Every structure is written in C-alpha cells, then in structure tokens.
Backbone as a ProteinNet text record, in pm:
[ID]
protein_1_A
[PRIMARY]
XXXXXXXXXXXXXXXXXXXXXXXXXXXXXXXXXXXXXXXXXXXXXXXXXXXXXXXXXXXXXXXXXXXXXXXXXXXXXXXXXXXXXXXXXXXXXXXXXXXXXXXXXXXXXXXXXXXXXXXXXXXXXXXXXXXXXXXXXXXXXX
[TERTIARY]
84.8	0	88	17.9	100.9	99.6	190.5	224.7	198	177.8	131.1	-42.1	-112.4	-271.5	-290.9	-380.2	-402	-585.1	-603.6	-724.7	-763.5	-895	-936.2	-1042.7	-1049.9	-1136.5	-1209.2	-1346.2	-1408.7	-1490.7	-1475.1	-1567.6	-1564.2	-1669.8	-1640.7	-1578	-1589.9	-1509.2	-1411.6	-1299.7	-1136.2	-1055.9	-1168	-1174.2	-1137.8	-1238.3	-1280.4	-1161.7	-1128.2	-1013.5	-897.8	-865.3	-721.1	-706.3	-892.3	-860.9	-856.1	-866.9	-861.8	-683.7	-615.9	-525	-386.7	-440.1	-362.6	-345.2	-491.9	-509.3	-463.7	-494.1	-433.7	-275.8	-220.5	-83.8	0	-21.6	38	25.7	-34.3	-61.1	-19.4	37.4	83.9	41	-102.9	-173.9	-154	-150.7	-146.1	-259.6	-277.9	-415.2	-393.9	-556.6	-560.8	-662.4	-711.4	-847.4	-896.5	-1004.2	-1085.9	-1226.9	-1263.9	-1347.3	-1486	-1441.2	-1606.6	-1568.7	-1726.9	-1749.3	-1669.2	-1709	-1590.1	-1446	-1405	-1252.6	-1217.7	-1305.8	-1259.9	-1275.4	-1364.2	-1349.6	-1218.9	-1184.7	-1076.3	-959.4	-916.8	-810.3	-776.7	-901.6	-981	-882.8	-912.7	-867.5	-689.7	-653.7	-486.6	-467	-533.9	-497.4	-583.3	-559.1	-638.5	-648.7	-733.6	-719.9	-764.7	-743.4	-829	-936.4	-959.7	-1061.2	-1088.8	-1239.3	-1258.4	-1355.7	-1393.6	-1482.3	-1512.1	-1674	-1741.3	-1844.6	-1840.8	-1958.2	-2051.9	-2216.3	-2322.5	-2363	-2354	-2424.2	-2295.3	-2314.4	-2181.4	-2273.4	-2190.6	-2259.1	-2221.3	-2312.7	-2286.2	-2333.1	-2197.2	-2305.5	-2279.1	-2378.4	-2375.4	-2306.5	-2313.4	-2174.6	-2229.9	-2374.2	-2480.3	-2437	-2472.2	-2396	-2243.6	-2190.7	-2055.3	-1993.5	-2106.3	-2056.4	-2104.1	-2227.7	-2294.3	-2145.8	-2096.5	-2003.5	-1847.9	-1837.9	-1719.5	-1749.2	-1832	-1880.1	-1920	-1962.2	-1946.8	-1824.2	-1751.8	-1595.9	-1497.8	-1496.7	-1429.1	-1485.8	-1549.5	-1664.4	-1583.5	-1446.5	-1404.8	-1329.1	-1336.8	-1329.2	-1371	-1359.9	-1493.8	-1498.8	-1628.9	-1661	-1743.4	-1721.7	-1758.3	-1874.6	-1957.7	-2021.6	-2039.6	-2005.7	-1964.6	-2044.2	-2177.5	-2266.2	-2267.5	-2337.5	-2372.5	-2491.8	-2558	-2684.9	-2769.6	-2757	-2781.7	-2892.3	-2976.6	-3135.9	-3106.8	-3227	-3218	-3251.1	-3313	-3340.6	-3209.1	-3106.9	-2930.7	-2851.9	-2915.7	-2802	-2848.8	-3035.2	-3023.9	-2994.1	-3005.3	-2968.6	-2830.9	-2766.4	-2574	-2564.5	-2657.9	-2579.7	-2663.4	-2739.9	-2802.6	-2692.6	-2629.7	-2546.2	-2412.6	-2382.3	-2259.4	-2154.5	-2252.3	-2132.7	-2067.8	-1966.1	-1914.3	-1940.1	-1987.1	-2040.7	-2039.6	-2109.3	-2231.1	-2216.9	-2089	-2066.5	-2133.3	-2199.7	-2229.7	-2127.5	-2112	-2067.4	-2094.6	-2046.6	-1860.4	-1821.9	-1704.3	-1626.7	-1476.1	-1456.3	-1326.8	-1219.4	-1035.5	-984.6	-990.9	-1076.5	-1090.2	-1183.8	-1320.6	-1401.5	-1342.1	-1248.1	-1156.4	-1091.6	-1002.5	-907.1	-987.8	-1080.6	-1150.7	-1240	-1320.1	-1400.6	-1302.8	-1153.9	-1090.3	-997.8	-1018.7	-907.6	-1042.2	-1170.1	-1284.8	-1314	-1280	-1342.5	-1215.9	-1076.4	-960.9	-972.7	-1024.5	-1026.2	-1103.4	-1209.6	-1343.7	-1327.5	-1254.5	-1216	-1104.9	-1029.9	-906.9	-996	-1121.6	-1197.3	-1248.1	-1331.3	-1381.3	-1247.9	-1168.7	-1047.3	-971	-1013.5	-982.4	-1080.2	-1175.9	-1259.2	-1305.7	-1325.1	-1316.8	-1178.6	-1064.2	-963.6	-940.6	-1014.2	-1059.9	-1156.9	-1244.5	-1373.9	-1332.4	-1216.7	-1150.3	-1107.6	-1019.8	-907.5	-965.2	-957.4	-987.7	-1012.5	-1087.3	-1115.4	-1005.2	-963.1	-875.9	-939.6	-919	-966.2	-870.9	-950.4	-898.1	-886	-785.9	-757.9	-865.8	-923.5	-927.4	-917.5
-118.2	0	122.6	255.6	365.5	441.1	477.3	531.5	666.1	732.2	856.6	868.7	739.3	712.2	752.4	884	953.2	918.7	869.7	849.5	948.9	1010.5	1023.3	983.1	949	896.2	957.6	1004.2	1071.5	978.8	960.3	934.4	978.9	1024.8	991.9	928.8	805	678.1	676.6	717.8	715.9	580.6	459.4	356.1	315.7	383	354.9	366.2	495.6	555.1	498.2	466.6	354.6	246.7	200.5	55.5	42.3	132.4	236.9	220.4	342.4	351.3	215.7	63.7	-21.3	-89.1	-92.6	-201.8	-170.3	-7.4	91	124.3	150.4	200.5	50.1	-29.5	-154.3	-187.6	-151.7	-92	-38	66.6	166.8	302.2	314.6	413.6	553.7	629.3	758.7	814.9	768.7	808.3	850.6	1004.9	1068.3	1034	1068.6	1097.9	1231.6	1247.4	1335.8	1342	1351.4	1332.3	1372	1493.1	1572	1600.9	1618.6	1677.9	1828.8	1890.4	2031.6	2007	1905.7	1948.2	1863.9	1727.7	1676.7	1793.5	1895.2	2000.3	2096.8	2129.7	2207.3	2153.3	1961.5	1887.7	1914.5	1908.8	1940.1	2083.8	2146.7	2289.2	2268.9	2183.2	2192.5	2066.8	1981.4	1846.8	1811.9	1728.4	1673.7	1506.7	1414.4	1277.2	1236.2	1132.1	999	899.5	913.5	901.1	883.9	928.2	1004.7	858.4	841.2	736.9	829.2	849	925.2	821	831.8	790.5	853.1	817.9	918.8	941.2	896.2	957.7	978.3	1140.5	1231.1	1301	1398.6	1518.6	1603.1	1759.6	1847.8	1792.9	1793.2	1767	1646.6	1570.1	1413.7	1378.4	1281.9	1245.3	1262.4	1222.6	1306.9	1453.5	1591.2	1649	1663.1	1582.3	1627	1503.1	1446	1405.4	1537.1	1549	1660.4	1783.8	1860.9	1957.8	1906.3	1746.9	1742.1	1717.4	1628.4	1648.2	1763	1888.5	2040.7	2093.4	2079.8	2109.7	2012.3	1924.1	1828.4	1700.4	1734.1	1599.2	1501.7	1499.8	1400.6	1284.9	1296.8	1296.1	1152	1023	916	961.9	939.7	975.7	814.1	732.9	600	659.2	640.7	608.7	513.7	556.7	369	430.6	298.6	336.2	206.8	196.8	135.2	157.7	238.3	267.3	257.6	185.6	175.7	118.9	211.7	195.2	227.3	178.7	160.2	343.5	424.1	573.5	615.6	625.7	677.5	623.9	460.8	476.6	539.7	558.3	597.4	794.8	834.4	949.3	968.5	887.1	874.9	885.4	784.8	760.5	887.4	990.7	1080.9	1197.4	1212.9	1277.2	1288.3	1159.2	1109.8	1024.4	969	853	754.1	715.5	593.9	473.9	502.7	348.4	374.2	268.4	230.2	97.3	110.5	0.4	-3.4	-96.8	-138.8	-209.8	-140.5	-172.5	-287.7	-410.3	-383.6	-468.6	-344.3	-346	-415.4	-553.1	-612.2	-550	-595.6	-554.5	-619.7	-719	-741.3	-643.1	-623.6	-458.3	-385.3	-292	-193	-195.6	-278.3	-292.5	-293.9	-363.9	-411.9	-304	-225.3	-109.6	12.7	19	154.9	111.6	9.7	-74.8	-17.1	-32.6	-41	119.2	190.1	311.8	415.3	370.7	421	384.6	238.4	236.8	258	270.1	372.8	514	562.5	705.7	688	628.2	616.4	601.5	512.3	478.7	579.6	634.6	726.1	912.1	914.9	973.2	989.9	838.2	790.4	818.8	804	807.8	942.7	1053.4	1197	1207.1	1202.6	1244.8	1222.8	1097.7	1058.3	1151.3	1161.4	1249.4	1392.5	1434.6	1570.8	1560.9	1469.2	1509.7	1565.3	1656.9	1698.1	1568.4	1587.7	1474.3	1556.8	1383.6	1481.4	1447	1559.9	1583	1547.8	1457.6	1386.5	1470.3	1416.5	1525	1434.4	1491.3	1392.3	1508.9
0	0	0	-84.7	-122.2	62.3	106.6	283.6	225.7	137.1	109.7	80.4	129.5	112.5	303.2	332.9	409.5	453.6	557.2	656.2	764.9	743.9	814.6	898.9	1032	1141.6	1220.6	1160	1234.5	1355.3	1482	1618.3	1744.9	1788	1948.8	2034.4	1992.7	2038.3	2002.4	2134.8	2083.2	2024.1	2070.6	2048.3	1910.2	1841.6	1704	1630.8	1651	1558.2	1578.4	1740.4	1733.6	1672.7	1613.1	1578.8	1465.3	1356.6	1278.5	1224.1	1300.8	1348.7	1302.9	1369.6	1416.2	1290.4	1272.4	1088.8	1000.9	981.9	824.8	866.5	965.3	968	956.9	979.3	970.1	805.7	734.1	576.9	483.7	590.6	503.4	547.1	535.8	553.2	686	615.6	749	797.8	918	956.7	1098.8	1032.6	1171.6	1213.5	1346.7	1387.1	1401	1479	1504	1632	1710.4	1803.7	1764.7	1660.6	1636	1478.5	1481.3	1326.9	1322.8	1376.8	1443	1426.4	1476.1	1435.6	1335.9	1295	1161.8	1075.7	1070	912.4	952.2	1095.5	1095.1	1032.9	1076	1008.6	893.3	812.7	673.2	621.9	654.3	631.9	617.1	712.4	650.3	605.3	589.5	506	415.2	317.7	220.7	254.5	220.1	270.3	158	144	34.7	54	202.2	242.4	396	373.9	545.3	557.8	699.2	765.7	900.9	876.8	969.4	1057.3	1185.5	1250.1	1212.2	1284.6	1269.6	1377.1	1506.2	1599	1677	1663.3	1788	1781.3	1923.1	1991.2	1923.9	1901.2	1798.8	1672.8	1569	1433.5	1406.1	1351.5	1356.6	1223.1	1207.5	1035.7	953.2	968.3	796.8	755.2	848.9	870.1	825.7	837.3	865.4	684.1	655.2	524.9	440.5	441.1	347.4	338.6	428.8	453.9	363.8	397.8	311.1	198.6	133.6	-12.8	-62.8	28.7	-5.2	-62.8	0	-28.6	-70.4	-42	-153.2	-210.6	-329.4	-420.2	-417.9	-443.8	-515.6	-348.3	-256.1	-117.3	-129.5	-104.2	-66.1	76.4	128.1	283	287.6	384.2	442.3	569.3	595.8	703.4	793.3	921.9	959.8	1111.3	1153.7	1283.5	1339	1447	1547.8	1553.9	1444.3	1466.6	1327.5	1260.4	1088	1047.4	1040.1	997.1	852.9	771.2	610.5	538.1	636.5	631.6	611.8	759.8	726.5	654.1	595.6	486.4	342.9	348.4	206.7	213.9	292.5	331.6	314.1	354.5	368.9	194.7	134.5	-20	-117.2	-53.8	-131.2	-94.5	28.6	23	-37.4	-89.8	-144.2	-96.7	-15.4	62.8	8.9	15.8	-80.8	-60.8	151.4	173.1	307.2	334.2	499.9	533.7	664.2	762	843.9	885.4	1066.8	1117.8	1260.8	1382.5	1437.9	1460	1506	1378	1385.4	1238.7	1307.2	1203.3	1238.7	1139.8	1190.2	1064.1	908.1	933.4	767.5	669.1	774.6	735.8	680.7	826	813.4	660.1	652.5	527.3	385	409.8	286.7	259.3	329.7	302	314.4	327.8	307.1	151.3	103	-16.7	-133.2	-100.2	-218.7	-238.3	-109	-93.3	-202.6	-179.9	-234.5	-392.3	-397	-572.4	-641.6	-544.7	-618.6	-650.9	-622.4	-592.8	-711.4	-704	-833.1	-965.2	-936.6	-1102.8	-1138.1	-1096	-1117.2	-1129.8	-1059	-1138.3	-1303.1	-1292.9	-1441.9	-1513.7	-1547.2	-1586.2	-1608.4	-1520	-1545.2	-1618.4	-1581.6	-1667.8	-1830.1	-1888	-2017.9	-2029.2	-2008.2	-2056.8	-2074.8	-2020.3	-2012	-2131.8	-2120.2	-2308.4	-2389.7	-2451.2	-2599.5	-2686.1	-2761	-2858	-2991.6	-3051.7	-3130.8	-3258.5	-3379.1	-3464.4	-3571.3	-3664.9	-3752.5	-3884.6	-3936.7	-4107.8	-4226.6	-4282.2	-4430	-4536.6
[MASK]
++++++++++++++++++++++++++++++++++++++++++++++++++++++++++++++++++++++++++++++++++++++++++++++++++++++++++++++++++++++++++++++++++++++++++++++

C-alpha cells in the first residue's frame, strides 16, 4: 500500500479511531483521527485525505452532517459512514449525500481494510474516468 494514502477517522469513540489507526498504519496508511465533526473540518482545512470514515451519531453535528459539509468542499473525497446505529433511512440518506459506503458496527480488521481498499479504488476509477472524458477529442484530417 502507497504510505502517502491519508485516513481520516471521524468518532467519538477514541476507540474507534485507534482501531482504525492499528489495521491501516500496519498498511501503510497515514491516519488521523478526530473526536467531532468540528474538528474533523478544521483537520480538513490543513490536510487533504483519500478518504474520510465518519460515525453518525456524535454530539454536535452528527456524520450526515458532517458528510454533506465534506462532499461540499471536496466531491471528489470518498466519505464511508460507519454506525452502530444503521437503519435503512441513514443509509439511504448517507448515499443521497454522497457517501461511498455504509458500515455497521462492530467493524473487524478485515471490514476496516476491505471497506478503506474499495473506498480508495473507487475514488481512483472514477479519477480515471473523469480524466478521459476531459481530453480533448482529437480531430482527424481527411
């Protein structure tokens, strides 16, 4: 795995994010956390990531919230939603906002790895894929 592929961990649960933390840095991966929707957008402000994983139920603004705000400012972002609380309403809410995807809790490290590996190459396909559609079409002589 590329050690320049950057995580962010949005939860309450300091828990979450160490375990987070243990799976992806053993990876490769550089990952921070965050406690709140509040200071994950401040992180935001001096870093860029490849992909964020938000809880949904914190105090203050909840991860619906706090996905809607980063798909505000950065589309091309995957944002994961990952609850303990996952009714079929927050995830279709999560994927109208632009979520890349909706874990339930409790998440092992095969989860972890496997929903931050799909979330990164979804984000690369779709890269590709805009960057073709960009080129100029080139114009043929006859």
């Amino acid at each position: 795995m590329n050690a320049n592929l950057k995580v962010l961990v949005i939860d309450d649960d300091a828990v979450v994010g160490r375990s987070f933390d243990r799976v992806l840095s053993d990876k490769g991966y550089d990952v921070s956390t965050a406690l709140s929707g509040e200071e994950a957008l401040q992180t935001m402000n001096d870093s860029e990531f490849d992909v964020v994983f938000t809880d949904i139920k914190m105090p203050g603004m909840d991860g619906l919230e706090v996905t809607e705000r980063i798909k505000e400012r950065c589309p091309w972002t995957p944002v994961v939603v990952i609850t303990g609380y996952g009714t079929d309403d927050n995830e279709a809410r999560a994927a109208v906002l632009g979520a890349s995807g909706f874990v339930r809790k409790p998440l092992t490290p095969e989860i972890i790895e496997n929903v931050t590996l799909k979330a990164v190459n979804d984000a690369e396909a779709v890269a590709e894929v805009e960057a073709v559609h960009a080129e100029p079409e080139a114009v043929s002589e006859t």
